[in-house]
mmCIF file of C-alpha atoms and ligand atoms in Angstrom:
data_model
loop_
_atom_site.group_PDB
_atom_site.id
_atom_site.type_symbol
_atom_site.label_atom_id
_atom_site.label_comp_id
_atom_site.label_asym_id
_atom_site.label_seq_id
_atom_site.Cartn_x
_atom_site.Cartn_y
_atom_site.Cartn_z
ATOM 1 C CA MET M 1 35.378 -9.923 22.292
ATOM 2 C CA LYS M 2 32.857 -8.640 20.221
ATOM 3 C CA ARG M 3 29.886 -7.968 21.454
ATOM 4 C CA ARG M 4 28.583 -9.207 18.080
ATOM 5 C CA ASN M 5 30.518 -12.123 19.213
ATOM 6 C CA PHE M 6 29.381 -12.728 22.144
ATOM 7 C CA ILE M 7 25.835 -13.266 21.040
ATOM 8 C CA LYS M 8 26.299 -15.704 18.721
ATOM 9 C CA ASN M 9 24.706 -18.834 17.970
ATOM 10 C CA ALA M 10 24.942 -21.119 20.533
ATOM 11 C CA ALA M 11 26.744 -24.612 20.051
ATOM 12 C CA LEU M 12 24.460 -26.394 22.236
ATOM 13 C CA THR M 13 20.787 -26.440 21.989
ATOM 14 C CA SER M 14 18.976 -27.258 25.663
ATOM 15 C CA ALA M 15 18.491 -30.789 24.283
ATOM 16 C CA GLY M 16 21.964 -30.790 24.544
ATOM 17 C CA LEU M 17 22.438 -31.430 20.507
ATOM 18 C CA VAL M 18 25.712 -30.597 18.744
ATOM 19 C CA ILE M 19 24.374 -28.130 16.472
ATOM 20 C CA GLY M 20 26.352 -28.980 12.940
ATOM 21 C CA ASN M 21 26.961 -27.375 9.745
ATOM 22 C CA SER M 22 23.461 -26.569 8.909
ATOM 23 C CA LEU M 23 23.470 -23.906 11.497
ATOM 24 C CA THR M 24 26.482 -22.770 11.863
ATOM 25 C CA SER M 25 26.421 -21.815 8.268
ATOM 26 C CA CYS M 26 23.649 -20.131 8.958
ATOM 27 C CA ASN M 27 26.076 -17.023 10.661
ATOM 28 C CA ASN M 28 26.650 -14.117 8.882
ATOM 29 C CA SER M 29 30.296 -13.742 7.010
ATOM 30 C CA GLU M 30 31.544 -11.521 9.450
ATOM 31 C CA SER M 31 31.362 -13.740 12.242
ATOM 32 C CA LYS M 32 32.575 -17.011 10.115
ATOM 33 C CA GLU M 33 35.565 -15.016 9.200
ATOM 34 C CA GLU M 34 36.324 -13.850 12.809
ATOM 35 C CA ASN M 35 35.383 -17.280 14.317
ATOM 36 C CA ASN M 36 36.855 -20.011 13.688
ATOM 37 C CA GLU M 37 36.109 -21.540 17.082
ATOM 38 C CA THR M 38 32.724 -22.269 18.451
ATOM 39 C CA ILE M 39 31.204 -19.774 20.472
ATOM 40 C CA VAL M 40 28.719 -20.862 23.409
ATOM 41 C CA SER M 41 25.996 -18.701 23.780
ATOM 42 C CA THR M 42 25.321 -17.169 27.168
ATOM 43 C CA ASP M 43 21.289 -18.369 26.964
ATOM 44 C CA GLU M 44 21.907 -21.471 27.388
ATOM 45 C CA GLU M 45 18.926 -22.139 25.926
ATOM 46 C CA LYS M 46 16.849 -23.798 28.846
ATOM 47 C CA LEU M 47 13.802 -24.450 28.498
ATOM 48 C CA PRO M 48 10.567 -23.177 29.528
ATOM 49 C CA LEU M 49 11.160 -19.468 29.478
ATOM 50 C CA VAL M 50 9.669 -16.204 28.873
ATOM 51 C CA ILE M 51 10.267 -12.753 27.858
ATOM 52 C CA ALA M 52 8.389 -9.729 27.987
ATOM 53 C CA THR M 53 9.015 -5.990 27.065
ATOM 54 C CA TRP M 54 9.696 -3.684 30.129
ATOM 55 C CA HIS M 55 10.202 -4.215 33.770
ATOM 56 C CA VAL M 56 7.160 -6.670 34.551
ATOM 57 C CA LYS M 57 8.381 -9.203 36.529
ATOM 58 C CA ASN M 58 5.626 -10.403 37.994
ATOM 59 C CA ALA M 59 4.063 -10.762 34.741
ATOM 60 C CA THR M 60 6.770 -12.968 33.969
ATOM 61 C CA ALA M 61 6.516 -14.704 37.491
ATOM 62 C CA ARG M 62 3.088 -15.801 36.430
ATOM 63 C CA ALA M 63 3.606 -16.682 32.946
ATOM 64 C CA MET M 64 6.564 -19.120 34.503
ATOM 65 C CA GLU M 65 4.103 -20.738 36.697
ATOM 66 C CA ILE M 66 2.077 -21.506 34.062
ATOM 67 C CA LEU M 67 4.763 -23.199 31.982
ATOM 68 C CA GLN M 68 6.450 -24.574 35.269
ATOM 69 C CA SER M 69 2.842 -26.746 35.909
ATOM 70 C CA GLY M 70 3.236 -28.016 32.405
ATOM 71 C CA GLY M 71 0.530 -25.182 31.125
ATOM 72 C CA THR M 72 1.526 -23.987 27.838
ATOM 73 C CA SER M 73 2.940 -21.413 26.329
ATOM 74 C CA LEU M 74 -0.308 -19.698 25.093
ATOM 75 C CA ASP M 75 -1.726 -20.004 28.476
ATOM 76 C CA ALA M 76 1.218 -18.927 29.887
ATOM 77 C CA VAL M 77 1.754 -14.853 27.830
ATOM 78 C CA GLU M 78 -2.184 -14.883 28.167
ATOM 79 C CA GLN M 79 -1.310 -15.147 32.244
ATOM 80 C CA GLY M 80 1.266 -12.944 32.345
ATOM 81 C CA CYS M 81 -0.379 -10.422 29.838
ATOM 82 C CA MET M 82 -3.467 -10.495 32.624
ATOM 83 C CA VAL M 83 -1.565 -9.160 35.064
ATOM 84 C CA GLU M 84 -0.378 -6.006 33.941
ATOM 85 C CA GLU M 85 -3.389 -5.733 32.546
ATOM 86 C CA ALA M 86 -4.904 -5.224 35.740
ATOM 87 C CA ASP M 87 -2.277 -3.618 37.623
ATOM 88 C CA ILE M 88 -3.695 -0.061 37.653
ATOM 89 C CA LYS M 89 -0.801 1.395 38.229
ATOM 90 C CA ASN M 90 0.617 0.524 35.191
ATOM 91 C CA SER M 91 -0.312 3.658 32.711
ATOM 92 C CA SER M 92 -0.054 1.814 29.300
ATOM 93 C CA VAL M 93 -2.395 -1.509 29.543
ATOM 94 C CA GLY M 94 -5.669 -2.441 30.915
ATOM 95 C CA LYS M 95 -7.269 -1.053 33.419
ATOM 96 C CA GLY M 96 -5.718 2.192 34.345
ATOM 97 C CA GLY M 97 -4.460 2.812 31.095
ATOM 98 C CA LEU M 98 -3.657 5.968 29.841
ATOM 99 C CA PRO M 99 -6.705 7.294 27.297
ATOM 100 C CA ASP M 100 -6.825 9.151 24.112
ATOM 101 C CA ARG M 101 -7.160 13.213 23.751
ATOM 102 C CA ASP M 102 -10.750 12.554 24.415
ATOM 103 C CA GLY M 103 -10.440 10.939 27.363
ATOM 104 C CA ASN M 104 -11.365 7.620 25.850
ATOM 105 C CA VAL M 105 -9.439 4.252 27.198
ATOM 106 C CA THR M 106 -9.304 1.943 24.253
ATOM 107 C CA LEU M 107 -7.535 -0.869 24.029
ATOM 108 C CA ASP M 108 -5.446 -2.926 21.415
ATOM 109 C CA ALA M 109 -4.820 -6.760 21.869
ATOM 110 C CA CYS M 110 -3.462 -9.973 19.736
ATOM 111 C CA ILE M 111 -2.229 -13.233 20.688
ATOM 112 C CA MET M 112 -0.651 -16.002 17.937
ATOM 113 C CA ASP M 113 -0.375 -19.593 19.122
ATOM 114 C CA LYS M 114 2.094 -22.437 17.990
ATOM 115 C CA HIS M 115 -0.053 -23.390 14.675
ATOM 116 C CA GLY M 116 0.099 -19.548 13.493
ATOM 117 C CA ASN M 117 -3.725 -19.302 14.791
ATOM 118 C CA CYS M 118 -4.459 -15.324 16.327
ATOM 119 C CA GLY M 119 -6.772 -13.576 17.486
ATOM 120 C CA SER M 120 -7.085 -9.553 18.074
ATOM 121 C CA VAL M 121 -8.904 -6.657 19.043
ATOM 122 C CA ILE M 122 -8.638 -3.065 18.145
ATOM 123 C CA TYR M 123 -10.479 0.094 20.144
ATOM 124 C CA LEU M 124 -11.735 -2.336 22.827
ATOM 125 C CA GLN M 125 -13.510 0.033 25.415
ATOM 126 C CA SER M 126 -14.516 -1.222 28.990
ATOM 127 C CA ILE M 127 -12.845 -4.599 29.551
ATOM 128 C CA THR M 128 -9.920 -4.738 30.986
ATOM 129 C CA HIS M 129 -8.976 -8.579 29.840
ATOM 130 C CA ALA M 130 -8.403 -7.270 26.127
ATOM 131 C CA VAL M 131 -5.535 -10.275 25.739
ATOM 132 C CA SER M 132 -8.288 -12.682 27.053
ATOM 133 C CA VAL M 133 -11.040 -11.143 24.558
ATOM 134 C CA ALA M 134 -7.993 -11.733 21.593
ATOM 135 C CA ARG M 135 -7.738 -15.349 22.363
ATOM 136 C CA LYS M 136 -11.654 -15.695 22.131
ATOM 137 C CA VAL M 137 -11.806 -14.193 18.748
ATOM 138 C CA MET M 138 -8.945 -16.707 17.748
ATOM 139 C CA GLU M 139 -11.139 -19.720 19.450
ATOM 140 C CA ASP M 140 -14.277 -18.917 19.368
ATOM 141 C CA THR M 141 -15.170 -17.115 15.945
ATOM 142 C CA PRO M 142 -14.009 -17.304 12.510
ATOM 143 C CA HIS M 143 -12.708 -14.508 12.394
ATOM 144 C CA VAL M 144 -8.865 -12.740 13.432
ATOM 145 C CA MET M 145 -9.921 -9.448 14.763
ATOM 146 C CA LEU M 146 -12.939 -7.768 16.375
ATOM 147 C CA ALA M 147 -12.803 -3.943 16.452
ATOM 148 C CA GLY M 148 -14.937 -1.255 18.756
ATOM 149 C CA GLU M 149 -18.197 -1.825 19.831
ATOM 150 C CA GLY M 150 -18.308 -5.095 18.039
ATOM 151 C CA ALA M 151 -15.261 -6.223 20.207
ATOM 152 C CA LYS M 152 -16.792 -4.957 23.300
ATOM 153 C CA GLN M 153 -20.515 -6.827 22.248
ATOM 154 C CA PHE M 154 -18.630 -9.775 21.274
ATOM 155 C CA ALA M 155 -16.362 -9.518 25.049
ATOM 156 C CA ILE M 156 -19.689 -9.187 27.077
ATOM 157 C CA SER M 157 -21.189 -12.118 25.417
ATOM 158 C CA GLN M 158 -18.732 -14.485 26.806
ATOM 159 C CA GLY M 159 -18.669 -13.177 30.060
ATOM 160 C CA PHE M 160 -16.782 -10.683 30.218
ATOM 161 C CA LYS M 161 -17.559 -7.993 32.690
ATOM 162 C CA GLU M 162 -18.065 -3.834 31.446
ATOM 163 C CA GLU M 163 -15.527 -1.902 34.024
ATOM 164 C CA ASP M 164 -14.890 2.165 34.077
ATOM 165 C CA LEU M 165 -11.055 1.952 32.902
ATOM 166 C CA LEU M 166 -10.282 5.316 33.157
ATOM 167 C CA THR M 167 -9.198 5.691 37.229
ATOM 168 C CA GLU M 168 -8.629 8.736 39.463
ATOM 169 C CA THR M 169 -5.088 8.687 38.135
ATOM 170 C CA SER M 170 -5.298 8.261 34.611
ATOM 171 C CA LYS M 171 -7.931 10.729 34.675
ATOM 172 C CA LYS M 172 -6.273 13.440 36.480
ATOM 173 C CA ALA M 173 -3.149 12.639 33.831
ATOM 174 C CA TRP M 174 -4.886 13.010 31.168
ATOM 175 C CA GLU M 175 -6.807 16.770 32.416
ATOM 176 C CA ASP M 176 -2.728 18.140 33.145
ATOM 177 C CA TRP M 177 -2.397 17.419 30.286
ATOM 178 C CA LYS M 178 -5.096 19.000 28.360
ATOM 179 C CA ILE M 179 -3.879 21.680 30.461
ATOM 180 C CA LYS M 180 -0.651 21.850 29.048
ATOM 181 C CA SER M 181 -0.703 20.873 25.877
ATOM 182 C CA GLU M 182 -2.209 22.300 22.271
ATOM 183 C CA TYR M 183 -5.190 20.255 21.213
ATOM 184 C CA LYS M 184 -4.102 19.392 17.629
ATOM 185 C CA PRO M 185 -3.263 15.850 16.128
ATOM 186 C CA ILE M 186 0.112 15.244 15.771
ATOM 187 C CA ILE M 187 1.842 12.233 15.955
ATOM 188 C CA ASN M 188 2.859 11.491 20.388
ATOM 189 C CA ILE M 189 5.449 11.180 21.720
ATOM 190 C CA GLU M 190 3.606 10.594 25.216
ATOM 191 C CA ASN M 191 4.773 7.142 26.883
ATOM 192 C CA HIS M 192 4.388 3.770 25.477
ATOM 193 C CA ASP M 193 5.089 0.844 27.247
ATOM 194 C CA THR M 194 2.819 -2.003 25.645
ATOM 195 C CA ILE M 195 3.507 -4.958 27.430
ATOM 196 C CA GLY M 196 4.583 -7.882 24.724
ATOM 197 C CA MET M 197 5.303 -11.512 25.854
ATOM 198 C CA LEU M 198 7.201 -14.483 24.367
ATOM 199 C CA ALA M 199 6.850 -17.650 25.627
ATOM 200 C CA ILE M 200 8.227 -21.033 24.709
ATOM 201 C CA ASP M 201 6.771 -24.293 26.974
ATOM 202 C CA LYS M 202 8.369 -27.276 27.979
ATOM 203 C CA ASN M 203 7.456 -28.830 24.254
ATOM 204 C CA GLY M 204 9.286 -26.447 22.802
ATOM 205 C CA ASP M 205 6.289 -24.397 21.367
ATOM 206 C CA ILE M 206 6.135 -20.422 21.053
ATOM 207 C CA ALA M 207 2.957 -18.322 21.857
ATOM 208 C CA GLY M 208 3.232 -14.665 21.812
ATOM 209 C CA ALA M 209 0.787 -12.117 22.947
ATOM 210 C CA CYS M 210 0.509 -7.893 22.835
ATOM 211 C CA THR M 211 -1.522 -6.102 25.096
ATOM 212 C CA THR M 212 -1.787 -2.203 25.341
ATOM 213 C CA SER M 213 -3.878 1.044 25.793
ATOM 214 C CA GLY M 214 -1.519 2.798 22.527
ATOM 215 C CA LEU M 215 0.104 5.481 23.206
ATOM 216 C CA ALA M 216 -1.149 8.309 25.302
ATOM 217 C CA TYR M 217 -3.550 11.144 24.368
ATOM 218 C CA LYS M 218 -3.545 9.418 20.540
ATOM 219 C CA MET M 219 -6.049 10.854 18.018
ATOM 220 C CA GLN M 220 -9.437 9.629 18.738
ATOM 221 C CA GLY M 221 -9.592 5.837 16.433
ATOM 222 C CA ARG M 222 -6.378 5.895 16.397
ATOM 223 C CA VAL M 223 -4.781 1.951 16.391
ATOM 224 C CA GLY M 224 -1.580 1.254 16.255
ATOM 225 C CA ASP M 225 1.207 -2.060 15.784
ATOM 226 C CA SER M 226 0.162 -3.885 19.151
ATOM 227 C CA PRO M 227 -3.176 -5.652 17.641
ATOM 228 C CA ILE M 228 -1.442 -5.922 14.108
ATOM 229 C CA ILE M 229 0.007 -9.637 13.492
ATOM 230 C CA GLY M 230 3.267 -9.154 11.997
ATOM 231 C CA SER M 231 3.568 -5.960 13.200
ATOM 232 C CA GLY M 232 3.060 -6.252 17.059
ATOM 233 C CA LEU M 233 3.418 -9.317 17.317
ATOM 234 C CA PHE M 234 4.695 -12.228 14.802
ATOM 235 C CA ILE M 235 5.214 -16.490 15.944
ATOM 236 C CA ASP M 236 6.138 -18.857 13.843
ATOM 237 C CA ASN M 237 6.850 -21.940 16.141
ATOM 238 C CA ASP M 238 9.186 -23.625 13.797
ATOM 239 C CA ILE M 239 11.341 -20.146 13.780
ATOM 240 C CA GLY M 240 10.699 -17.951 16.586
ATOM 241 C CA GLY M 241 8.683 -14.860 17.954
ATOM 242 C CA CYS M 242 8.722 -11.377 18.324
ATOM 243 C CA VAL M 243 7.449 -8.427 20.200
ATOM 244 C CA ALA M 244 7.065 -4.837 19.020
ATOM 245 C CA THR M 245 6.921 -1.905 21.544
ATOM 246 C CA GLY M 246 7.312 2.275 20.788
ATOM 247 C CA LEU M 247 5.965 4.194 18.420
ATOM 248 C CA GLY M 248 3.524 2.492 16.435
ATOM 249 C CA GLU M 249 3.247 3.582 12.886
ATOM 250 C CA GLU M 250 6.991 3.093 12.174
ATOM 251 C CA VAL M 251 6.722 -0.753 13.612
ATOM 252 C CA VAL M 252 3.501 -0.731 11.150
ATOM 253 C CA LYS M 253 5.523 0.795 8.183
ATOM 254 C CA THR M 254 8.051 -1.790 8.080
ATOM 255 C CA VAL M 255 6.276 -4.658 9.417
ATOM 256 C CA GLY M 256 8.543 -5.025 12.322
ATOM 257 C CA SER M 257 7.642 -8.485 14.131
ATOM 258 C CA PHE M 258 7.407 -10.605 11.016
ATOM 259 C CA LEU M 259 10.233 -8.624 9.580
ATOM 260 C CA VAL M 260 12.279 -10.072 12.732
ATOM 261 C CA VAL M 261 10.927 -13.274 12.605
ATOM 262 C CA GLU M 262 11.863 -13.437 8.953
ATOM 263 C CA LEU M 263 15.407 -12.428 9.673
ATOM 264 C CA MET M 264 15.799 -15.264 12.167
ATOM 265 C CA ARG M 265 14.524 -17.769 9.274
ATOM 266 C CA GLN M 266 17.284 -16.538 7.191
ATOM 267 C CA GLY M 267 20.012 -17.241 9.857
ATOM 268 C CA LYS M 268 20.416 -13.958 12.081
ATOM 269 C CA SER M 269 20.363 -14.733 15.783
ATOM 270 C CA PRO M 270 17.185 -12.890 17.804
ATOM 271 C CA GLN M 271 20.066 -10.207 18.877
ATOM 272 C CA GLU M 272 21.101 -9.573 15.206
ATOM 273 C CA ALA M 273 17.340 -10.160 14.114
ATOM 274 C CA CYS M 274 16.388 -7.048 15.967
ATOM 275 C CA GLU M 275 19.133 -5.069 15.357
ATOM 276 C CA GLU M 276 18.291 -4.961 11.328
ATOM 277 C CA ALA M 277 14.502 -4.301 11.900
ATOM 278 C CA ILE M 278 15.743 -1.462 13.791
ATOM 279 C CA SER M 279 18.230 -0.500 11.574
ATOM 280 C CA ARG M 280 15.534 -0.172 8.816
ATOM 281 C CA ILE M 281 13.168 1.851 10.862
ATOM 282 C CA VAL M 282 16.260 4.961 11.240
ATOM 283 C CA ASN M 283 17.664 4.666 8.239
ATOM 284 C CA LYS M 284 14.548 5.109 6.201
ATOM 285 C CA PRO M 285 14.707 8.690 4.161
ATOM 286 C CA ASN M 286 13.965 11.030 6.547
ATOM 287 C CA SER M 287 13.361 9.044 9.444
ATOM 288 C CA ASN M 288 12.912 11.049 12.274
ATOM 289 C CA TYR M 289 14.076 8.636 14.551
ATOM 290 C CA LYS M 290 15.634 10.923 16.939
ATOM 291 C CA ASP M 291 12.098 12.246 18.265
ATOM 292 C CA PHE M 292 10.934 8.586 18.526
ATOM 293 C CA GLN M 293 11.394 4.997 20.535
ATOM 294 C CA VAL M 294 10.690 1.746 19.099
ATOM 295 C CA GLY M 295 11.788 -1.371 20.898
ATOM 296 C CA TYR M 296 11.864 -5.297 19.974
ATOM 297 C CA ILE M 297 12.231 -8.303 21.495
ATOM 298 C CA ALA M 298 12.470 -12.054 19.936
ATOM 299 C CA VAL M 299 13.565 -15.650 20.570
ATOM 300 C CA ASN M 300 14.267 -18.252 18.609
ATOM 301 C CA LYS M 301 13.442 -21.860 18.608
ATOM 302 C CA LYS M 302 16.534 -22.985 20.536
ATOM 303 C CA GLY M 303 15.801 -20.494 23.204
ATOM 304 C CA GLU M 304 18.008 -17.756 22.417
ATOM 305 C CA THR M 305 17.005 -14.201 23.066
ATOM 306 C CA GLY M 306 17.714 -10.644 21.912
ATOM 307 C CA SER M 307 16.242 -7.338 21.940
ATOM 308 C CA TYR M 308 17.395 -3.964 20.768
ATOM 309 C CA SER M 309 15.792 -0.641 20.873
ATOM 310 C CA ILE M 310 16.448 2.673 19.061
ATOM 311 C CA HIS M 311 17.048 5.088 22.339
ATOM 312 C CA GLN M 312 18.277 4.598 26.015
ATOM 313 C CA TRP M 313 16.201 2.842 29.045
ATOM 314 C CA PHE M 314 14.631 -0.217 26.734
ATOM 315 C CA SER M 315 14.513 -3.386 28.833
ATOM 316 C CA MET M 316 12.999 -6.414 28.421
ATOM 317 C CA THR M 317 12.435 -9.164 31.334
ATOM 318 C CA LYS M 318 13.705 -12.419 30.964
ATOM 319 C CA PHE M 319 12.946 -15.688 33.270
ATOM 320 C CA GLN M 320 14.703 -18.528 32.571
ATOM 321 C CA ASP M 321 16.397 -21.298 34.867
ATOM 322 C CA GLY M 322 14.795 -20.262 37.608
ATOM 323 C CA ILE M 323 16.284 -15.938 37.219
ATOM 324 C CA ASN M 324 13.655 -13.644 36.678
ATOM 325 C CA GLU M 325 15.662 -10.827 35.630
ATOM 326 C CA GLN M 326 15.079 -6.620 33.944
ATOM 327 C CA ILE M 327 17.742 -6.841 31.616
ATOM 328 C CA GLN M 328 18.431 -3.157 30.642
ATOM 329 C CA SER M 329 21.460 -3.347 27.806
ATOM 330 C CA ASP M 330 23.774 -0.579 27.120
ATOM 331 C CA PHE M 331 23.311 -1.437 23.206
ATOM 332 C CA TYR M 332 20.664 0.291 21.539
ATOM 333 C CA TYR M 333 20.829 2.160 17.806
ATOM 334 C CA GLU M 334 21.739 5.559 19.164
ATOM 335 C CA ALA M 335 24.776 5.058 21.453
ATOM 336 C CA GLU M 336 26.249 2.608 18.458
ATOM 337 C CA ASN M 337 25.577 5.121 15.837
ATOM 338 C CA SER M 338 26.807 8.007 17.255
HETATM 339 N N1 LIG S 401 3.340 0.223 20.212
HETATM 340 C C1 LIG S 401 2.157 1.188 21.129
HETATM 341 C C2 LIG S 401 1.349 1.884 20.066
HETATM 342 O O1 LIG S 401 1.884 2.324 19.353
HETATM 343 C C3 LIG S 401 2.536 1.752 22.213
HETATM 344 C C4 LIG S 401 3.417 1.503 22.772
HETATM 345 O O2 LIG S 401 4.234 0.563 22.644
HETATM 346 O O3 LIG S 401 2.811 1.162 24.233
HETATM 347 O O4 LIG S 401 -0.045 1.944 20.658
#
């Protein structure tokens, strides 16, 4: 069976409803020609579910705990992301995140709920839980984004504690990098592991969040895709959601997460939508995609999921139906197009 058939739309939803012509007509022409029979997805779309970028089982476990106890998808994604933000061993988010090339740890985060409300913080310093500040921006201000000192002062006014986010380990890594690297403003290709999370709660409502310290050793003031609604994250509760990780500049240029959700709206499965969004990046004229990584994960309203990246080693953690697992796909752009 071709992989594309394997990941086709499900015949049954989690609610046990038979999908009629309206859904099957969403399938692309390739699949209709190849499939006269109904393909049953391997995702049985049992709700609730949570997915996240990379290998973050503790975070998805926390999110699922919230969902199982009847919490909302919004609470789940916030609490799940907070696990990684507090983990000083995770060098790409929150406390312990690698600094910019001047030694400043600056955090970007955003969150989006089932109503299409969103909040975001950019260049936030000295506050570990950027995702929670983003939620406060969404819920307690008339704005969507707060940046820099204003974001920090807002957080403090809301009771967040100031902390030094540069740990001994991250300081040492930065000092080692400075010795080895030419100090000039080139695009970084160093570590990048943004934590993006999408959840569907028992009511079928979708929320998402994204949190990062951004590219390691970025230029001071640099902001990537992660706090930009539509780039690092997008949710449409009627359709699905998507989050991105990798070189944010490339995600921003293609408004990646919004693109994935819109492709799902047009009938693509989450997997197909992620693949198309990656192909938009690599097929741009003069794309130097061999030098950077971008990965997307997505979920649709039925609970079907997808993930795709340019290069190897991207993974998704998925918690559904009692199973919390890291899914490392053998399918990525480079493998399929070499
Ligand atoms: N997307 C993030 C950024 O560009 C990096 C990451 O994925 O860690 O800031």
